[in-house]
Short mmCIF file of C-alpha atoms and ligand atoms in Angstrom, two decimals:
data_model
loop_
_atom_site.label_atom_id
_atom_site.label_comp_id
_atom_site.label_asym_id
_atom_site.label_seq_id
_atom_site.Cartn_x
_atom_site.Cartn_y
_atom_site.Cartn_z
CA MET A 134 44.50 19.58 103.18
CA ALA A 135 42.65 19.47 99.37
CA THR A 136 39.81 21.55 98.64
CA PRO A 137 37.20 20.59 95.85
CA HIS A 138 38.86 24.01 93.84
CA ALA A 139 42.26 22.14 94.32
CA LEU A 140 41.19 18.82 93.01
CA ARG A 141 40.52 20.54 90.23
CA ASP A 142 43.07 21.73 88.97
CA ASN A 143 45.34 18.46 89.58
CA ALA A 144 42.02 17.31 87.15
CA PRO A 145 43.90 16.76 83.41
CA PRO A 146 43.07 19.55 81.43
CA ALA A 147 38.94 18.27 79.75
CA MET A 148 39.36 17.47 75.95
CA PRO A 149 37.74 19.66 73.16
CA LYS A 150 34.92 19.02 72.55
CA GLN A 151 35.18 17.83 68.75
CA SER A 152 31.96 18.78 66.75
CA ALA A 153 30.28 15.79 64.59
CA ILE A 154 31.55 14.79 61.17
CA HIS A 155 28.10 15.21 59.67
CA PRO A 156 25.92 17.32 61.59
CA LEU A 157 22.49 16.32 61.89
CA TRP A 158 20.70 18.42 59.82
CA VAL A 159 22.59 16.31 57.13
CA ARG A 160 21.90 12.91 59.01
CA VAL A 161 18.65 12.59 58.76
CA THR A 162 17.56 14.67 55.12
CA HIS A 163 20.56 12.43 54.10
CA TRP A 164 18.44 9.25 55.23
CA LEU A 165 15.07 11.21 54.43
CA ASN A 166 16.15 11.54 50.92
CA ALA A 167 17.06 7.60 50.01
CA LEU A 168 14.32 6.14 51.94
CA ALA A 169 11.64 9.06 48.57
CA ALA A 170 14.65 8.39 46.06
CA ILE A 171 14.53 4.62 46.85
CA VAL A 172 10.94 4.57 47.08
CA MET A 173 10.09 6.97 43.73
CA MET A 174 12.27 4.95 42.05
CA LEU A 175 11.11 1.06 42.37
CA SER A 176 7.35 2.16 42.45
CA GLY A 177 8.32 4.03 39.25
CA TRP A 178 9.48 0.98 37.57
CA ARG A 179 5.66 0.11 37.80
CA ILE A 180 4.51 2.72 36.44
CA TYR A 181 6.34 2.58 33.79
CA ASP A 182 6.29 -1.39 32.66
CA ALA A 183 2.41 -0.15 32.09
CA SER A 184 3.10 1.88 29.02
CA PRO A 185 7.05 1.42 28.04
CA ILE A 186 8.83 4.59 26.25
CA PHE A 187 11.23 1.48 25.17
CA PRO A 188 8.70 -1.32 24.23
CA ALA A 189 11.46 -3.89 24.31
CA PHE A 190 12.45 -3.26 27.80
CA SER A 191 9.93 -3.95 31.28
CA PHE A 192 11.16 -4.60 34.64
CA PRO A 193 10.43 -7.17 36.54
CA THR A 194 7.70 -6.64 38.23
CA ALA A 195 8.95 -8.42 41.56
CA ILE A 196 11.70 -5.29 42.16
CA THR A 197 8.61 -2.72 41.51
CA LEU A 198 6.73 -1.32 44.34
CA GLY A 199 2.70 -0.42 44.16
CA GLY A 200 1.76 -3.62 43.61
CA TRP A 201 -0.44 -2.40 39.88
CA LEU A 202 -0.02 1.41 37.91
CA GLY A 203 -2.63 3.36 41.00
CA GLY A 204 -0.91 1.44 43.68
CA ALA A 205 2.71 2.42 42.37
CA LEU A 206 1.18 6.13 41.58
CA GLN A 207 0.18 6.29 45.62
CA TRP A 208 3.37 5.77 46.64
CA HIS A 209 5.73 8.07 44.07
CA PHE A 210 2.91 10.81 45.03
CA ALA A 211 3.73 10.08 48.29
CA ALA A 212 7.10 9.51 47.71
CA MET A 213 7.19 12.78 46.74
CA TRP A 214 5.88 15.65 48.07
CA LEU A 215 9.13 14.71 50.91
CA LEU A 216 12.04 14.39 48.40
CA VAL A 217 11.03 17.91 47.41
CA PHE A 218 10.81 19.26 50.25
CA ASN A 219 13.14 17.11 51.71
CA GLY A 220 15.34 18.34 49.35
CA LEU A 221 14.47 22.02 50.01
CA VAL A 222 14.94 22.15 53.38
CA TYR A 223 18.90 20.42 52.78
CA LEU A 224 19.71 23.11 49.96
CA ALA A 225 18.62 25.47 52.21
CA LEU A 226 20.40 24.42 54.75
CA ASN A 227 23.43 23.64 52.39
CA LEU A 228 23.36 27.60 50.76
CA ALA A 229 22.22 29.15 54.18
CA SER A 230 26.08 27.71 56.62
CA GLY A 231 27.95 27.54 53.88
CA ARG A 232 28.05 24.02 53.91
CA LEU A 233 27.75 23.78 50.44
CA VAL A 234 30.55 25.54 49.03
CA ARG A 235 32.86 24.78 52.21
CA LYS A 236 32.26 21.28 51.21
CA PHE A 237 31.97 21.02 47.60
CA LEU A 238 33.67 23.29 46.26
CA PRO A 239 36.12 24.09 44.46
CA LEU A 240 36.17 20.92 42.50
CA THR A 241 38.55 20.84 39.11
CA PRO A 242 38.79 18.36 36.68
CA ARG A 243 43.01 17.91 37.07
CA ALA A 244 41.95 17.33 40.94
CA VAL A 245 39.60 14.77 39.57
CA LEU A 246 41.66 13.04 37.33
CA ARG A 247 43.58 13.28 40.05
CA ASP A 248 41.96 11.59 43.00
CA PHE A 249 40.23 9.24 40.34
CA VAL A 250 44.05 8.09 39.61
CA ALA A 251 44.97 7.65 43.61
CA ALA A 252 41.32 5.80 43.60
CA LEU A 253 42.46 2.73 41.26
CA ARG A 254 45.83 2.24 42.69
CA GLY A 255 44.35 2.32 46.46
CA GLN A 256 45.82 4.65 47.50
CA LEU A 257 43.33 7.70 48.84
CA SER A 258 43.49 7.80 52.08
CA HIS A 259 40.08 8.07 54.37
CA ALA A 260 41.56 8.50 57.25
CA ASP A 261 39.78 12.59 57.16
CA LEU A 262 35.82 11.38 57.31
CA ARG A 263 35.09 15.05 57.32
CA SER A 264 36.28 15.96 53.73
CA TYR A 265 35.66 14.60 50.19
CA ASN A 266 38.01 13.90 47.81
CA ALA A 267 37.52 15.60 44.25
CA VAL A 268 35.66 12.20 43.04
CA GLN A 269 33.03 12.48 46.45
CA LYS A 270 32.51 16.12 45.17
CA LEU A 271 31.81 15.64 41.96
CA ALA A 272 29.75 12.23 42.63
CA TYR A 273 27.48 14.20 45.50
CA LEU A 274 27.06 17.55 43.43
CA PHE A 275 26.14 15.10 39.60
CA VAL A 276 23.21 13.52 41.79
CA ILE A 277 21.54 16.64 43.46
CA GLY A 278 21.84 18.32 39.52
CA ASP A 279 20.20 15.07 39.15
CA LEU A 280 17.50 14.82 41.47
CA ILE A 281 16.32 18.38 40.38
CA VAL A 282 16.17 17.18 36.67
CA LEU A 283 14.54 14.27 38.25
CA VAL A 284 11.83 16.08 39.92
CA LEU A 285 11.99 19.23 36.55
CA SER A 286 11.01 16.97 34.08
CA GLY A 287 8.33 14.56 36.51
CA LEU A 288 7.04 18.35 37.04
CA ALA A 289 6.86 18.47 32.87
CA ILE A 290 4.99 15.09 32.85
CA TRP A 291 2.42 15.33 35.42
CA LYS A 292 1.18 18.63 34.55
CA SER A 293 2.89 19.69 31.42
CA VAL A 294 0.10 21.56 30.92
CA GLN A 295 0.28 24.76 33.09
CA PHE A 296 3.59 24.25 32.29
CA PRO A 297 3.99 25.01 29.30
CA LEU A 298 7.70 25.57 28.99
CA LEU A 299 9.45 23.32 31.62
CA ARG A 300 7.81 20.74 29.14
CA GLU A 301 8.85 22.32 25.89
CA LEU A 302 12.38 22.78 27.76
CA MET A 303 12.24 18.89 27.95
CA GLY A 304 11.13 19.04 24.41
CA GLY A 305 8.26 18.67 25.06
CA TYR A 306 6.07 15.44 26.60
CA ASP A 307 7.52 12.45 24.98
CA ASN A 308 10.48 14.27 25.38
CA ALA A 309 10.27 14.35 28.91
CA ARG A 310 9.56 10.62 29.50
CA VAL A 311 13.42 10.12 27.93
CA VAL A 312 15.03 12.37 30.24
CA HIS A 313 13.22 11.44 32.85
CA PHE A 314 14.13 8.18 32.67
CA THR A 315 17.92 8.55 32.12
CA ALA A 316 17.55 11.01 34.58
CA MET A 317 16.41 7.46 37.11
CA SER A 318 18.75 6.05 35.17
CA LEU A 319 21.96 8.32 36.07
CA LEU A 320 20.42 8.07 40.17
CA ALA A 321 20.39 4.14 39.42
CA ALA A 322 23.94 4.68 38.61
CA PHE A 323 24.93 6.81 41.01
CA LEU A 324 23.37 4.42 43.94
CA ALA A 325 25.82 1.36 42.95
CA VAL A 326 28.46 3.41 43.31
CA HIS A 327 27.81 5.07 45.76
CA LEU A 328 26.67 1.62 48.16
CA ALA A 329 29.60 -0.28 46.28
CA MET A 330 31.96 2.60 48.11
CA VAL A 331 30.46 2.28 51.59
CA ALA A 332 30.89 -0.62 51.78
CA LEU A 333 34.60 -0.69 51.43
CA VAL A 334 34.56 1.82 54.33
CA PRO A 335 31.85 1.00 56.85
CA ARG A 336 33.57 3.67 58.64
CA SER A 337 31.51 6.17 56.89
CA LEU A 338 28.18 4.48 57.04
CA LEU A 339 28.82 4.69 61.18
CA ALA A 340 29.35 8.27 60.66
CA MET A 341 26.35 8.89 58.13
CA LEU A 342 24.02 6.91 61.38
CA ARG A 343 25.69 8.59 64.60
CA GLY A 344 27.81 11.81 63.86
CA ARG A 345 31.12 9.98 64.35
C1 HEM B 227 18.91 7.35 46.19
C2 HEM B 227 19.38 7.54 47.06
C3 HEM B 227 20.81 8.57 47.63
C4 HEM B 227 21.15 9.37 47.36
C5 HEM B 227 20.64 10.31 46.28
C6 HEM B 227 22.34 9.46 48.30
C7 HEM B 227 23.20 10.83 48.60
C8 HEM B 227 23.65 10.90 48.96
C9 HEM B 227 24.59 12.52 49.17
C10 HEM B 227 24.71 13.90 48.44
C11 HEM B 227 25.48 12.43 49.88
C12 HEM B 227 26.37 13.18 50.28
C13 HEM B 227 26.12 14.25 51.10
C14 HEM B 227 26.87 15.61 52.16
O1 HEM B 227 27.66 15.14 52.40
O2 HEM B 227 25.67 17.04 52.03
C15 HEM B 227 25.07 11.09 50.42
C16 HEM B 227 26.88 10.81 51.39
C17 HEM B 227 26.62 9.11 52.03
N1 HEM B 227 25.35 8.59 52.26
FE1 HEM B 227 24.17 8.51 51.09
N2 HEM B 227 22.63 9.41 49.46
C18 HEM B 227 21.45 7.60 49.07
C19 HEM B 227 21.11 6.14 49.39
C20 HEM B 227 22.30 5.88 50.40
C21 HEM B 227 21.87 4.91 51.54
C22 HEM B 227 20.67 4.00 51.04
C23 HEM B 227 23.30 4.58 52.05
C24 HEM B 227 23.60 3.66 52.98
C25 HEM B 227 23.18 2.10 53.08
C26 HEM B 227 23.91 5.72 52.08
C27 HEM B 227 25.67 6.20 53.02
C28 HEM B 227 25.60 7.56 52.34
C29 HEM B 227 26.86 7.49 53.02
C30 HEM B 227 27.52 6.74 54.47
C31 HEM B 227 27.47 8.93 53.46
C32 HEM B 227 29.00 9.54 54.03
C33 HEM B 227 29.91 9.07 53.05
C34 HEM B 227 30.77 9.55 52.68
O3 HEM B 227 31.71 10.17 53.81
O4 HEM B 227 31.31 10.15 51.35
N3 HEM B 227 23.26 6.86 50.94
N4 HEM B 227 24.77 9.66 49.89
#
């Protein structure tokens, strides 16, 4: 007569449990970062419109957030705390776990060129969502650096008297506004390409939402 033990011995071997493609902390910090960055960008456009750096250029009010200068500043300063503290958590966990080095390095110009050409020919494989190709690595490292420049140039504009060294490193108050605007434009360009890539590989969106 079969004992419960024997029954277990005949059962097919259990599949080894696969770890998530993106750990929960990466997913949570990614979505909080996306929310904060988008709120900051849309409210920043309204703040810009109140005093344009380039007189010939302003953002259509309909695509800005905040309604008026005071409202936009409230949104901008509220999302700023989320962007900075969430970004610090993301960077600290990435560094402490060694994930930053594992996921994004090594990165060589040759590998970027090779993967860029392969992408244009439609020859890049997306079968393994766990490892990023060289173009993805470059894009993600670039946007992390860009967000750091955005925060530092924002700090130089917001507290320019308290942080004179930072202000001077940005080339003075007026130039800090140009640096902030340029970094914002690069973030917008990254986001446009990022969303197009996600639309091309929708499975990657599921992985960033569910982990699998
Ligand atoms: C300004 C806003 C955003 C920034 C700065 C940003 C930045 C990033 C970064 C740095 C990564 C790599 C994360 C890591 O592995 O550590 C990433 C991955 C990803 N992001 Fe975003 N993101 C933004 C908005 C969005 C939005 C709005 C979506 C979707 C609608 C999205 C979808 C994804 C997906 C699916 C991945 C994984 C893609 C892959 O496998 O290559 N992101 N994002």
